Short mmCIF file of C-alpha atoms in Angstrom, two decimals:
data_model
loop_
_atom_site.label_atom_id
_atom_site.label_comp_id
_atom_site.label_asym_id
_atom_site.label_seq_id
_atom_site.Cartn_x
_atom_site.Cartn_y
_atom_site.Cartn_z
CA MET A 1009 8.40 -10.40 5.07
CA SER A 1010 5.60 -9.78 2.63
CA VAL A 1011 2.50 -11.91 2.33
CA HIS A 1012 0.17 -11.27 -0.60
CA PHE A 1013 -3.54 -11.97 -0.33
CA SER A 1014 -5.43 -11.58 -3.58
CA SER A 1015 -8.78 -9.86 -3.72
CA ARG A 1016 -11.86 -12.02 -3.36
CA VAL A 1017 -13.85 -9.54 -5.50
CA ASN A 1018 -13.18 -9.45 -9.23
CA PHE A 1019 -14.95 -7.41 -11.86
CA LYS A 1020 -14.30 -5.98 -15.27
CA ASN A 1021 -15.02 -2.31 -15.47
CA GLN A 1022 -16.70 -2.10 -18.85
CA TRP A 1023 -16.44 1.70 -18.77
CA ALA A 1024 -12.67 1.80 -18.27
CA SER A 1025 -10.83 3.71 -20.97
CA HIS A 1026 -7.72 1.49 -20.74
CA PRO A 1027 -7.13 -2.23 -20.19
CA SER A 1028 -6.30 -3.37 -16.66
CA LEU A 1029 -2.67 -4.03 -15.77
CA GLU A 1030 -3.35 -7.77 -15.84
CA GLU A 1031 -4.78 -7.49 -19.36
CA ARG A 1032 -1.83 -5.40 -20.48
CA LYS A 1033 0.62 -7.95 -19.09
CA GLN A 1034 -1.24 -10.81 -20.78
CA HIS A 1035 -1.16 -9.00 -24.14
CA LEU A 1036 2.57 -8.37 -23.82
CA ASP A 1037 3.20 -11.97 -22.79
CA ASN A 1038 1.30 -13.14 -25.90
CA VAL A 1039 3.61 -11.07 -28.11
CA SER A 1040 6.63 -12.89 -26.60
CA MET A 1041 8.75 -9.76 -26.65
CA ASP A 1042 11.86 -10.15 -24.58
CA ALA A 1043 13.17 -6.72 -23.63
CA SER A 1044 14.90 -5.55 -20.53
CA PRO A 1045 13.16 -2.70 -18.72
CA ASP A 1046 14.49 0.82 -19.11
CA GLU A 1047 15.38 1.90 -15.59
CA THR A 1048 16.34 5.44 -16.64
CA SER A 1049 14.83 8.08 -14.39
CA ALA A 1050 12.13 10.22 -15.98
CA TRP A 1051 14.17 13.24 -14.84
CA ALA A 1052 16.71 12.37 -17.56
CA ILE A 1053 14.62 14.22 -20.17
CA PHE A 1054 15.02 17.55 -18.35
CA ASP A 1055 17.94 19.96 -18.24
CA ASN A 1056 19.06 21.43 -14.90
CA VAL A 1057 17.04 18.94 -12.86
CA THR A 1058 18.01 20.32 -9.45
CA ALA A 1059 16.81 23.84 -10.32
CA LEU A 1060 13.56 22.44 -11.74
CA GLN A 1061 12.94 20.34 -8.62
CA GLU A 1062 13.57 23.38 -6.41
CA GLN A 1063 11.15 25.39 -8.54
CA PHE A 1064 8.46 22.70 -8.18
CA THR A 1065 9.04 22.55 -4.43
CA LYS A 1066 8.75 26.34 -4.05
CA ARG A 1067 5.55 26.33 -6.08
CA LEU A 1068 4.14 23.47 -3.99
CA TYR A 1069 4.84 25.31 -0.74
CA ARG A 1070 4.09 28.87 -1.88
CA ALA A 1071 0.85 29.09 0.15
CA VAL A 1072 2.49 27.68 3.30
CA LYS A 1073 3.72 30.20 5.86
CA LEU A 1074 7.18 28.94 6.84
CA GLY A 1075 9.18 30.16 9.80
CA ALA A 1076 12.54 31.90 9.48
CA ASN A 1077 14.52 28.86 10.67
CA ILE A 1078 13.78 26.64 7.66
CA GLU A 1079 16.75 24.77 6.25
CA SER A 1080 17.01 23.40 2.73
CA TYR A 1081 18.35 19.92 2.08
CA ASN A 1082 19.50 18.38 -1.13
CA GLY A 1083 18.27 14.90 -2.07
CA GLU A 1084 21.26 13.07 -0.63
CA GLU A 1085 21.06 14.96 2.69
CA PHE A 1086 17.35 14.19 2.96
CA ASP A 1087 17.89 10.51 2.14
CA ASN A 1088 20.59 10.30 4.83
CA TRP A 1089 18.41 12.07 7.40
CA TYR A 1090 15.42 9.87 6.61
CA GLY A 1091 17.54 6.70 6.67
CA GLU A 1092 18.91 7.58 10.11
CA LEU A 1093 15.41 8.34 11.38
CA HIS A 1094 14.17 5.03 10.02
CA GLU A 1095 17.06 3.13 11.62
CA ASN A 1096 16.53 4.85 14.99
CA TYR A 1097 12.94 3.62 15.18
CA LYS A 1098 13.34 0.28 13.42
CA LEU A 1099 11.94 -2.55 15.49
CA PRO A 1100 13.98 -5.71 16.02
CA MET A 1101 13.64 -8.57 13.51
CA VAL A 1102 11.81 -10.71 16.10
CA TYR A 1103 8.65 -8.72 15.21
CA LYS A 1104 8.82 -10.18 11.66
CA GLY A 1105 7.11 -7.24 9.98
CA PHE A 1106 4.14 -7.34 12.38
CA TYR A 1107 4.15 -3.53 12.59
CA ASP A 1108 4.94 -2.84 8.91
CA GLU A 1109 2.62 -0.13 7.59
CA ARG A 1110 1.29 0.32 11.12
CA TYR A 1111 2.84 3.04 13.13
CA PRO A 1112 2.92 2.48 16.86
CA ALA A 1113 3.95 5.58 18.81
CA VAL A 1114 7.55 4.53 19.44
CA GLU A 1115 8.96 8.01 20.04
CA ASP A 1116 8.99 7.49 23.81
CA TRP A 1117 10.32 3.94 23.65
CA ASN A 1118 13.87 3.16 24.68
CA MET A 1119 14.92 1.02 21.73
CA ASP A 1120 17.84 -0.49 23.66
CA ASP A 1121 15.36 -1.79 26.26
CA VAL A 1122 13.05 -3.10 23.52
CA LYS A 1123 15.91 -4.89 21.80
CA ALA A 1124 17.17 -6.38 25.07
CA MET A 1125 13.68 -7.54 25.96
CA SER A 1126 13.15 -9.25 22.63
CA THR A 1127 16.34 -11.29 22.36
CA GLY A 1128 16.10 -14.97 23.15
CA THR A 1129 12.56 -14.77 24.48
CA GLY A 1130 10.38 -17.68 23.45
CA ASP A 1131 7.20 -15.75 24.22
CA LEU A 1132 7.86 -13.03 21.62
CA ALA A 1133 8.93 -15.59 19.04
CA SER A 1134 5.70 -17.53 19.44
CA LEU A 1135 3.59 -14.37 19.37
CA PHE A 1136 5.24 -12.70 16.37
CA THR A 1137 5.10 -15.54 13.87
CA GLU A 1138 5.02 -14.95 10.12
CA GLU A 1139 1.42 -16.15 10.13
CA HIS A 1140 0.44 -13.56 12.75
CA ALA A 1141 2.35 -10.85 10.91
CA GLY A 1142 0.32 -11.61 7.78
CA LEU A 1143 -3.03 -11.29 9.54
CA TYR A 1144 -3.00 -7.49 9.34
CA ASN A 1145 -2.43 -7.62 5.58
CA GLN A 1146 -5.24 -10.14 5.22
CA ILE A 1147 -7.61 -7.94 7.22
CA LYS A 1148 -6.60 -4.92 5.15
CA LYS A 1149 -7.30 -6.81 1.92
CA TYR A 1150 -10.68 -8.00 3.20
CA ARG A 1151 -11.61 -4.44 4.18
CA GLY A 1152 -10.74 -3.38 0.63
CA ASP A 1153 -13.00 -6.12 -0.72
CA VAL A 1154 -15.85 -4.99 1.55
CA ASP A 1155 -15.36 -1.41 0.36
CA THR A 1156 -15.45 -2.59 -3.26
CA VAL A 1157 -18.71 -4.51 -2.72
CA LYS A 1158 -20.20 -1.51 -0.89
CA ALA A 1159 -19.20 0.73 -3.82
CA ILE A 1160 -20.87 -1.67 -6.25
CA LYS A 1161 -23.97 -1.72 -4.06
CA ALA A 1162 -24.05 2.09 -3.91
CA LYS A 1163 -23.56 2.21 -7.70
CA GLU A 1164 -20.26 4.06 -7.29
CA ILE A 1165 -18.70 1.32 -9.41
CA ASP A 1166 -20.88 0.68 -12.42
CA VAL A 1167 -20.57 -3.01 -13.30
CA ARG A 1168 -23.10 -5.50 -14.60
CA SER A 1169 -21.58 -8.44 -12.75
CA PHE A 1170 -18.69 -9.43 -10.53
CA ASP A 1171 -17.17 -12.53 -9.00
CA PHE A 1172 -16.84 -13.06 -5.27
CA ASP A 1173 -14.79 -16.11 -4.26
CA GLY A 1174 -15.31 -17.41 -7.79
CA ARG A 1175 -19.10 -17.12 -7.59
CA LYS A 1176 -20.73 -14.78 -10.13
CA TYR A 1177 -23.15 -12.04 -9.01
CA THR A 1178 -25.09 -9.45 -10.93
CA GLY A 1179 -25.10 -5.85 -9.76
CA ARG A 1180 -28.68 -6.30 -8.51
CA LYS A 1181 -27.78 -9.27 -6.27
CA VAL A 1182 -25.33 -7.22 -4.24
CA ARG A 1183 -28.05 -4.73 -3.37
CA GLY A 1184 -29.12 -7.07 -0.54
CA GLY A 1185 -25.56 -8.18 0.19
CA GLY A 1186 -26.47 -10.85 2.76
CA TYR A 1187 -24.34 -13.67 1.35
CA ILE A 1188 -21.25 -11.57 0.86
CA ARG A 1189 -21.58 -9.88 4.25
CA SER A 1190 -21.82 -13.29 5.92
CA ARG A 1191 -18.67 -14.48 4.13
CA TYR A 1192 -16.69 -11.66 5.77
CA THR A 1193 -18.08 -12.10 9.27
CA GLY A 1194 -15.28 -12.66 11.70
CA CYS A 1195 -12.53 -11.22 9.49
#
């Protein structure tokens, strides 16, 4: 499950060297070009990809002191290992994505017990609703908005004006920040 909450802070960075993704999309939509995306991997332009990837990996880890028992894996072996690891610690569907992008320490959990506990229980179903699962994403988005407003206030983002919840502010108005801070209270 994925719930999207849009930012409540909007501004145009007049110093940006390139248009925003939204502006780019709008320009392309205006051209009415209908083309299917090229899904070809960027690695297709290189010869001997595996050797090049190994070379990059060695260069990346050259300053790391590795023990003698290090094993190399190819991409498929790594994907299989990672997939198994992911499956071993995957929480039952009753949690409805509540712990997505949050990492509870599940190493010591007995997943069979967790799965048995969560089947057919009305209490878990009422606790782990889609609405509750989306709260974390909403809080995360609001924290991002607060960080953006703080960056504007600290002049880390140089903008003349911005919108917050559709209301326009100048860069000077955020210096006090009272209205915006009050709008996030309780988030």
